[in-house]
Amino acid sequence: MILKLIWRNLWRNSRRTIITTASITFAVLFSILMQSFQTGAFDNLIQNVVGYYSGYVQIHKNGYWNDRILENGFYWEDSLTQIIQQHANISGIVPRLETFVLASNGSHTKGCMLVGTDPEKENKLSQLKNKLISGNYFSETEESILIAEGLATRFEIHSGDTLVLFGQGYQGTIAAGKYKVSGIVKLASPAMNDGFIYLPLKTTQSFLSAENLLSSVSLQLRDPSSMKILVNELQLKLGHEYEAMDWEMMMPEISNHIKADGVSFYVFSGVLYLIIGFGFFGTILMMIAERRKEFGMLISIGMKKSWLGLMLFGETLLITALGILLGMGLSFPLVVYLNKNPLVFTGEMAKAYEEFGFEPIIPTAISLNIFLSQSVVVMCLAFIIGIYPLWHIQKLDGIKALRN
């Protein structure tokens, strides 16, 4: 009976109900889009940093990260393998030997990052093979290199051509070699795309006269959310000779940027919810004022104030639920579309992103948690606002309400 009354009361003034529902719908729509864009931007940023190269966790010799030279490399031992294999969260190990070299082809010369790595393991971590745009993927047994697309354009070089590398090897030796370009990869980060060269690990160690030496080991995780726990456990077991670092420790400026943006999101969300709350509260006040005489009549003929208050509370919740469902329904296809077709920055904004090594795009994130969290917040607002009609009815004098 109460439910039937609630439903009929809502549509007695259909214009008011539609306007209120529309305001809640757009509020839910905007809040979901806002959080989805922010989460998508952070996910893309982390993916740029972690998924394309660094991995979530790396192990180095203690002090290497602050002074990245070959002399601070380390030799991989069986004891290290046993320590790492004990953790169920680690699904892959990618050994690397990295250094800066001078690459040359004809009259073109440029300083580049040389990454000696295991081709198959590297592919599992960063999907490097999927980034191949010409030529073939390199293998561990070949003395051939993969170069980034920007570098290939600068050198006017193609698959099958030869690139000369110069550098300083381990303990001051001179490193020089000539390698066939097996393939060209397109890396999402402009900075990487303009200066990365991949060479098989064994060939790199031979080139740098650093047999069995590694500069870092990237770890592939099954559950990235447990990254901090893993780092703490690894550090305890590895001791002071090595350093286990997650990507936030290796790149604190990016981590701080994400945290700062997270705070700004809560500020914007707070302002948005404040606007929603006052708009909704205004509608409730209007609804109560319009029906004051009706409430007085119902109380006079014997309707309990508790039932009347419950009816108004139910109207508040039902109209909010309608707005939430419509907001979620409208936002879902938009979120999916913007995930597949992300916003692309151009001009100065794009240059700023590229200078930091990030793709100048903002995709949305598709997550059930985003839809539910925003809906719960709006529903909580409705609960709080719904208390006012309950309080008002308890204070209402039926006779005075009828006279007014």
Coordinates of C-alpha atoms in Angstrom, one line a residue:
M1 CA 0.0 0.0 0.0
I2 CA 2.8 2.4 1.0
L3 CA 4.8 1.5 -2.1
K4 CA 1.7 2.2 -4.3
L5 CA 1.2 5.6 -2.7
I6 CA 4.9 6.4 -3.1
W7 CA 4.8 5.6 -6.8
R8 CA 1.5 7.5 -7.4
N9 CA 2.8 10.5 -5.4
L10 CA 5.9 10.7 -7.6
W11 CA 3.9 11.0 -10.8
R12 CA 1.3 13.4 -9.5
N13 CA 3.7 16.1 -10.5
S14 CA 5.5 14.4 -13.3
R15 CA 7.4 17.5 -14.4
R16 CA 9.0 17.9 -10.9
T17 CA 9.8 14.2 -10.8
I18 CA 11.4 14.3 -14.3
I19 CA 13.5 17.4 -13.5
T20 CA 14.7 15.9 -10.2
T21 CA 15.5 12.5 -11.8
A22 CA 17.3 14.2 -14.7
S23 CA 19.5 16.2 -12.2
I24 CA 20.4 13.1 -10.4
T25 CA 21.0 11.2 -13.7
F26 CA 23.4 13.9 -15.0
A27 CA 25.1 14.1 -11.6
V28 CA 25.8 10.3 -11.6
L29 CA 26.8 10.5 -15.3
F30 CA 29.3 13.2 -14.7
S31 CA 30.7 11.7 -11.5
I32 CA 31.2 8.3 -13.2
L33 CA 32.8 9.9 -16.3
M34 CA 35.1 12.0 -14.1
Q35 CA 36.3 9.1 -12.0
S36 CA 36.6 6.9 -15.1
F37 CA 38.7 9.4 -16.9
Q38 CA 40.9 9.9 -13.9
T39 CA 41.4 6.2 -13.2
G40 CA 42.0 5.6 -17.0
A41 CA 44.6 8.3 -17.1
F42 CA 46.4 6.9 -14.1
D43 CA 46.2 3.3 -15.4
N44 CA 47.6 4.5 -18.8
L45 CA 50.3 6.4 -17.1
I46 CA 51.3 3.4 -14.9
Q47 CA 51.1 1.2 -18.0
N48 CA 53.4 3.6 -19.8
V49 CA 55.9 3.4 -17.0
V50 CA 55.5 -0.2 -15.9
G51 CA 54.1 -2.3 -18.7
Y52 CA 56.2 -0.9 -21.5
Y53 CA 59.6 -1.4 -19.8
S54 CA 60.4 -1.2 -16.1
G55 CA 58.0 -3.8 -14.7
Y56 CA 56.4 -3.4 -11.3
V57 CA 59.5 -4.5 -9.3
Q58 CA 63.2 -4.6 -10.0
I59 CA 66.2 -6.1 -8.2
H60 CA 69.6 -4.4 -8.5
K61 CA 72.9 -4.4 -6.7
N62 CA 72.6 -2.0 -3.8
G63 CA 73.3 1.5 -5.0
Y64 CA 72.8 0.8 -8.7
W65 CA 69.7 2.9 -9.1
N66 CA 71.4 6.1 -7.9
D67 CA 74.5 5.4 -10.0
R68 CA 73.6 3.4 -13.0
I69 CA 77.0 2.2 -14.3
L70 CA 78.2 -1.2 -15.4
E71 CA 80.5 -1.4 -12.4
N72 CA 77.4 -1.5 -10.2
G73 CA 76.1 -4.6 -11.9
F74 CA 75.9 -8.0 -10.3
Y75 CA 76.2 -11.7 -11.1
W76 CA 73.1 -13.8 -11.0
E77 CA 73.4 -16.7 -8.6
D78 CA 71.3 -19.8 -7.9
S79 CA 70.6 -18.5 -4.4
L80 CA 68.8 -15.5 -5.9
T81 CA 66.7 -17.7 -8.1
Q82 CA 65.7 -19.8 -5.1
I83 CA 64.6 -16.7 -3.2
I84 CA 62.6 -15.3 -6.1
Q85 CA 60.9 -18.7 -7.0
Q86 CA 59.6 -19.0 -3.4
H87 CA 57.1 -16.2 -4.0
A88 CA 53.9 -17.3 -5.6
N89 CA 53.2 -13.7 -6.8
I90 CA 56.2 -13.7 -9.2
S91 CA 55.3 -15.1 -12.6
G92 CA 58.3 -14.1 -14.6
I93 CA 61.9 -12.9 -14.3
V94 CA 63.5 -10.7 -17.0
P95 CA 67.3 -10.3 -16.7
R96 CA 68.7 -7.2 -18.3
L97 CA 72.1 -5.5 -18.9
E98 CA 71.6 -1.8 -19.7
T99 CA 74.0 0.9 -20.7
F100 CA 74.3 4.0 -22.9
V101 CA 76.0 3.6 -26.2
L102 CA 76.7 5.7 -29.3
A103 CA 74.8 4.4 -32.4
S104 CA 76.0 5.4 -35.8
N105 CA 74.9 4.9 -39.4
G106 CA 76.5 6.9 -42.2
S107 CA 76.6 10.5 -41.1
H108 CA 74.0 10.0 -38.4
T109 CA 75.1 9.5 -34.8
K110 CA 73.0 9.4 -31.6
G111 CA 73.3 8.4 -28.0
C112 CA 71.0 5.5 -27.2
M113 CA 69.9 3.2 -24.4
L114 CA 71.2 -0.3 -25.2
V115 CA 69.0 -3.0 -23.5
G116 CA 70.5 -6.5 -23.4
T117 CA 67.7 -8.8 -22.6
D118 CA 66.2 -12.3 -23.1
P119 CA 63.9 -11.9 -26.1
E120 CA 61.3 -14.4 -25.0
K121 CA 61.1 -13.3 -21.4
E122 CA 61.1 -9.6 -22.5
N123 CA 58.2 -10.3 -24.7
K124 CA 56.2 -11.8 -21.8
L125 CA 56.8 -8.7 -19.7
S126 CA 56.4 -5.9 -22.3
Q127 CA 54.8 -7.6 -25.3
L128 CA 57.7 -6.3 -27.4
K129 CA 56.9 -8.7 -30.3
N130 CA 53.5 -7.0 -30.7
K131 CA 55.2 -3.7 -31.2
L132 CA 57.1 -4.9 -34.2
I133 CA 56.2 -2.8 -37.3
S134 CA 58.7 -4.3 -39.8
G135 CA 61.2 -7.1 -40.0
N136 CA 61.4 -10.0 -37.6
Y137 CA 61.6 -10.4 -33.8
F138 CA 65.2 -11.1 -32.6
S139 CA 66.2 -14.3 -30.9
E140 CA 68.7 -15.2 -28.2
T141 CA 71.0 -17.0 -30.7
E142 CA 71.2 -14.2 -33.2
E143 CA 73.6 -11.2 -33.2
S144 CA 70.9 -8.9 -34.4
I145 CA 69.2 -5.9 -32.9
L146 CA 65.7 -4.4 -32.6
I147 CA 65.6 -0.6 -32.9
A148 CA 62.8 1.8 -32.0
E149 CA 60.9 3.5 -34.9
G150 CA 62.0 7.0 -34.1
L151 CA 65.6 6.0 -34.2
A152 CA 65.1 4.1 -37.5
T153 CA 63.6 7.3 -39.0
R154 CA 66.5 9.4 -37.7
F155 CA 69.1 7.0 -39.1
E156 CA 67.1 6.4 -42.3
I157 CA 67.6 2.7 -41.7
H158 CA 65.5 -0.3 -42.5
S159 CA 65.3 -4.0 -41.5
G160 CA 68.3 -5.9 -42.8
D161 CA 70.6 -2.8 -42.6
T162 CA 73.5 -2.6 -40.3
L163 CA 74.0 -0.3 -37.3
V164 CA 77.3 0.4 -35.6
L165 CA 77.5 0.7 -31.8
F166 CA 80.3 2.3 -29.7
G167 CA 80.5 2.5 -26.0
Q168 CA 82.5 1.9 -22.8
G169 CA 82.5 -1.7 -21.7
Y170 CA 82.9 -3.3 -18.2
Q171 CA 85.8 -1.9 -16.2
G172 CA 86.8 0.7 -18.8
T173 CA 87.1 -1.6 -21.8
I174 CA 86.2 -0.2 -25.3
A175 CA 83.0 -1.7 -26.8
A176 CA 82.4 -1.6 -30.5
G177 CA 80.3 -3.8 -32.7
K178 CA 78.3 -3.9 -36.0
Y179 CA 74.9 -5.5 -35.8
K180 CA 72.2 -6.3 -38.4
V181 CA 68.8 -4.7 -37.7
S182 CA 66.4 -7.6 -37.3
G183 CA 63.3 -5.5 -36.9
I184 CA 61.8 -2.1 -36.0
V185 CA 59.5 -1.7 -33.1
K186 CA 57.1 1.2 -32.3
L187 CA 57.2 2.1 -28.6
A188 CA 54.4 4.0 -27.1
S189 CA 56.6 6.3 -25.0
P190 CA 58.1 9.0 -27.4
A191 CA 61.3 9.1 -25.3
M192 CA 61.8 5.3 -25.6
N193 CA 60.8 5.4 -29.3
D194 CA 63.5 7.9 -30.0
G195 CA 66.4 6.1 -28.4
F196 CA 66.0 2.4 -27.5
I197 CA 68.0 -0.5 -29.0
Y198 CA 67.4 -4.1 -27.9
L199 CA 70.1 -6.7 -28.2
P200 CA 70.1 -10.4 -27.0
L201 CA 71.5 -10.6 -23.5
K202 CA 74.5 -12.9 -24.3
T203 CA 75.5 -10.7 -27.2
T204 CA 75.3 -7.6 -25.1
Q205 CA 77.4 -9.2 -22.4
S206 CA 80.0 -10.1 -25.0
F207 CA 79.9 -6.6 -26.6
L208 CA 80.5 -5.0 -23.2
S209 CA 83.1 -7.6 -22.0
A210 CA 80.8 -8.3 -19.1
E211 CA 80.2 -12.0 -19.2
N212 CA 77.2 -13.1 -17.0
L213 CA 76.9 -9.5 -15.6
L214 CA 73.4 -8.1 -15.1
S215 CA 72.4 -4.5 -14.3
S216 CA 68.8 -5.3 -13.3
V217 CA 66.2 -8.0 -13.0
S218 CA 62.5 -7.1 -13.7
L219 CA 59.9 -9.1 -12.0
Q220 CA 56.5 -10.0 -13.6
L221 CA 53.8 -10.1 -11.0
R222 CA 50.5 -12.1 -10.9
D223 CA 48.9 -9.6 -8.5
P224 CA 50.3 -6.0 -8.8
S225 CA 48.2 -4.8 -5.8
S226 CA 50.5 -6.9 -3.5
M227 CA 53.6 -5.2 -4.9
K228 CA 54.6 -3.4 -1.6
I229 CA 54.4 -6.6 0.4
L230 CA 56.5 -8.5 -2.1
V231 CA 59.2 -5.7 -2.1
N232 CA 59.4 -5.8 1.7
E233 CA 59.7 -9.6 1.8
L234 CA 62.3 -9.7 -1.0
Q235 CA 64.4 -7.0 0.7
L236 CA 64.5 -8.9 3.9
K237 CA 65.6 -12.1 2.2
L238 CA 68.1 -10.5 -0.3
G239 CA 69.9 -8.5 2.5
H240 CA 71.8 -5.3 2.1
E241 CA 73.8 -6.5 -0.9
Y242 CA 70.8 -6.0 -3.2
E243 CA 67.9 -3.5 -3.5
A244 CA 64.4 -4.5 -4.3
M245 CA 62.5 -1.5 -5.6
D246 CA 58.9 -1.1 -6.9
W247 CA 58.1 1.4 -9.7
E248 CA 57.0 4.0 -7.2
M249 CA 60.4 4.0 -5.5
M250 CA 62.2 4.1 -8.8
M251 CA 60.0 6.9 -10.2
P252 CA 58.7 8.9 -7.2
E253 CA 57.9 11.9 -9.3
I254 CA 55.2 9.9 -11.1
S255 CA 53.9 8.4 -7.9
N256 CA 53.6 11.9 -6.3
H257 CA 51.9 13.2 -9.4
I258 CA 49.3 10.5 -9.2
K259 CA 48.7 11.1 -5.5
A260 CA 48.4 14.9 -6.0
D261 CA 45.9 14.3 -8.8
G262 CA 44.0 11.9 -6.6
V263 CA 43.5 14.7 -4.0
S264 CA 42.3 17.1 -6.6
F265 CA 39.8 14.5 -7.8
Y266 CA 38.3 14.3 -4.3
V267 CA 38.1 18.1 -4.1
F268 CA 36.2 18.3 -7.5
S269 CA 34.0 15.4 -6.5
G270 CA 33.2 17.1 -3.2
V271 CA 32.1 20.3 -5.1
L272 CA 30.1 18.2 -7.5
Y273 CA 28.3 16.3 -4.7
L274 CA 27.7 19.6 -2.9
I275 CA 25.9 21.0 -5.9
I276 CA 24.0 17.8 -6.3
G277 CA 23.0 17.8 -2.6
F278 CA 21.8 21.4 -2.6
G279 CA 19.8 20.9 -5.8
F280 CA 18.2 17.8 -4.5
F281 CA 17.5 19.3 -1.1
G282 CA 15.8 22.3 -2.9
T283 CA 13.5 19.9 -4.7
I284 CA 12.6 18.2 -1.5
L285 CA 11.8 21.5 0.2
M286 CA 9.6 22.5 -2.8
M287 CA 7.8 19.2 -2.7
I288 CA 7.1 19.5 1.1
A289 CA 5.9 23.1 0.7
E290 CA 3.5 22.2 -2.1
R291 CA 2.0 19.3 -0.2
R292 CA 1.8 20.9 3.3
K293 CA -2.0 21.1 3.3
E294 CA -2.2 17.5 2.1
F295 CA 0.0 16.4 5.0
G296 CA -2.2 18.3 7.4
M297 CA -5.3 16.6 6.0
L298 CA -3.8 13.1 6.2
I299 CA -2.7 13.6 9.8
S300 CA -6.1 15.0 10.7
I301 CA -7.9 11.9 9.4
G302 CA -5.7 9.7 11.5
M303 CA -2.7 8.8 9.4
K304 CA 0.3 8.2 11.6
K305 CA 3.2 10.6 11.2
S306 CA 5.6 7.7 11.1
W307 CA 3.8 6.3 8.0
L308 CA 3.7 9.7 6.4
G309 CA 7.4 10.2 7.0
L310 CA 8.2 6.8 5.7
M311 CA 6.2 7.6 2.5
L312 CA 8.2 10.8 2.0
F313 CA 11.5 9.0 2.7
G314 CA 10.5 6.3 0.2
E315 CA 9.8 8.9 -2.4
T316 CA 13.2 10.5 -1.9
L317 CA 15.0 7.1 -2.2
L318 CA 12.9 5.9 -5.2
I319 CA 13.5 9.1 -7.2
T320 CA 17.2 8.8 -6.4
A321 CA 17.3 5.1 -7.4
L322 CA 15.7 6.0 -10.8
G323 CA 18.2 8.8 -11.4
I324 CA 21.1 6.4 -10.5
L325 CA 19.9 3.6 -12.8
L326 CA 19.5 6.1 -15.7
G327 CA 22.9 7.7 -14.9
M328 CA 24.6 4.3 -14.9
G329 CA 22.8 3.2 -18.1
L330 CA 23.7 6.3 -20.0
S331 CA 27.3 6.4 -18.7
F332 CA 28.2 2.8 -19.5
P333 CA 28.2 3.1 -23.4
L334 CA 30.0 6.4 -23.1
V335 CA 32.7 4.9 -20.9
V336 CA 33.1 1.9 -23.2
Y337 CA 33.3 4.2 -26.3
L338 CA 35.9 6.5 -24.7
N339 CA 37.9 3.5 -23.6
K340 CA 38.1 2.3 -27.2
N341 CA 38.5 5.8 -28.6
P342 CA 40.5 7.8 -25.9
L343 CA 40.8 11.5 -25.9
V344 CA 44.0 12.6 -27.7
F345 CA 45.9 15.7 -26.7
T346 CA 47.4 17.9 -29.4
G347 CA 49.6 21.0 -29.4
E348 CA 51.5 22.1 -26.3
M349 CA 49.6 19.7 -24.0
A350 CA 50.7 16.8 -26.2
K351 CA 54.3 18.0 -26.2
A352 CA 54.3 18.3 -22.4
Y353 CA 53.1 14.7 -22.1
E354 CA 55.7 13.5 -24.6
E355 CA 58.5 15.3 -22.8
F356 CA 57.7 13.1 -19.7
G357 CA 57.7 10.0 -21.9
F358 CA 53.9 9.4 -21.8
E359 CA 51.4 8.8 -24.6
P360 CA 49.3 12.1 -25.0
I361 CA 46.0 10.2 -24.5
I362 CA 43.4 9.8 -21.8
P363 CA 41.3 6.7 -22.0
T364 CA 38.4 5.9 -19.6
A365 CA 38.7 3.0 -17.2
I366 CA 36.0 0.3 -17.3
S367 CA 35.5 -0.9 -13.7
L368 CA 32.4 -2.0 -11.9
N369 CA 33.8 -0.4 -8.8
I370 CA 33.6 3.1 -10.4
F371 CA 29.9 2.7 -11.2
L372 CA 29.0 1.2 -7.8
S373 CA 31.1 3.7 -5.7
Q374 CA 29.6 6.8 -7.4
S375 CA 26.1 5.3 -7.1
V376 CA 26.6 4.5 -3.4
V377 CA 27.8 8.1 -2.7
V378 CA 24.7 9.6 -4.4
M379 CA 22.4 7.1 -2.6
C380 CA 24.1 8.1 0.7
L381 CA 23.3 11.8 -0.1
A382 CA 19.7 10.8 -0.7
F383 CA 19.6 9.1 2.7
I384 CA 20.9 12.2 4.5
I385 CA 18.5 14.5 2.6
G386 CA 15.7 12.1 3.2
I387 CA 16.0 12.7 7.0
Y388 CA 14.7 16.2 6.6
P389 CA 11.2 15.2 5.5
L390 CA 11.0 12.7 8.4
W391 CA 12.0 15.5 10.9
H392 CA 9.6 17.9 9.2
I393 CA 6.6 15.6 9.5
Q394 CA 7.3 14.9 13.1
K395 CA 7.2 18.6 13.9
L396 CA 4.1 19.3 11.7
D397 CA 0.9 20.5 13.3
G398 CA -2.0 19.0 11.3
I399 CA -4.5 21.9 12.1
K400 CA -2.0 24.7 11.3
A401 CA -1.1 22.9 8.1
L402 CA -4.7 22.7 7.0
R403 CA -5.3 26.4 7.8
N404 CA -2.2 27.4 5.7

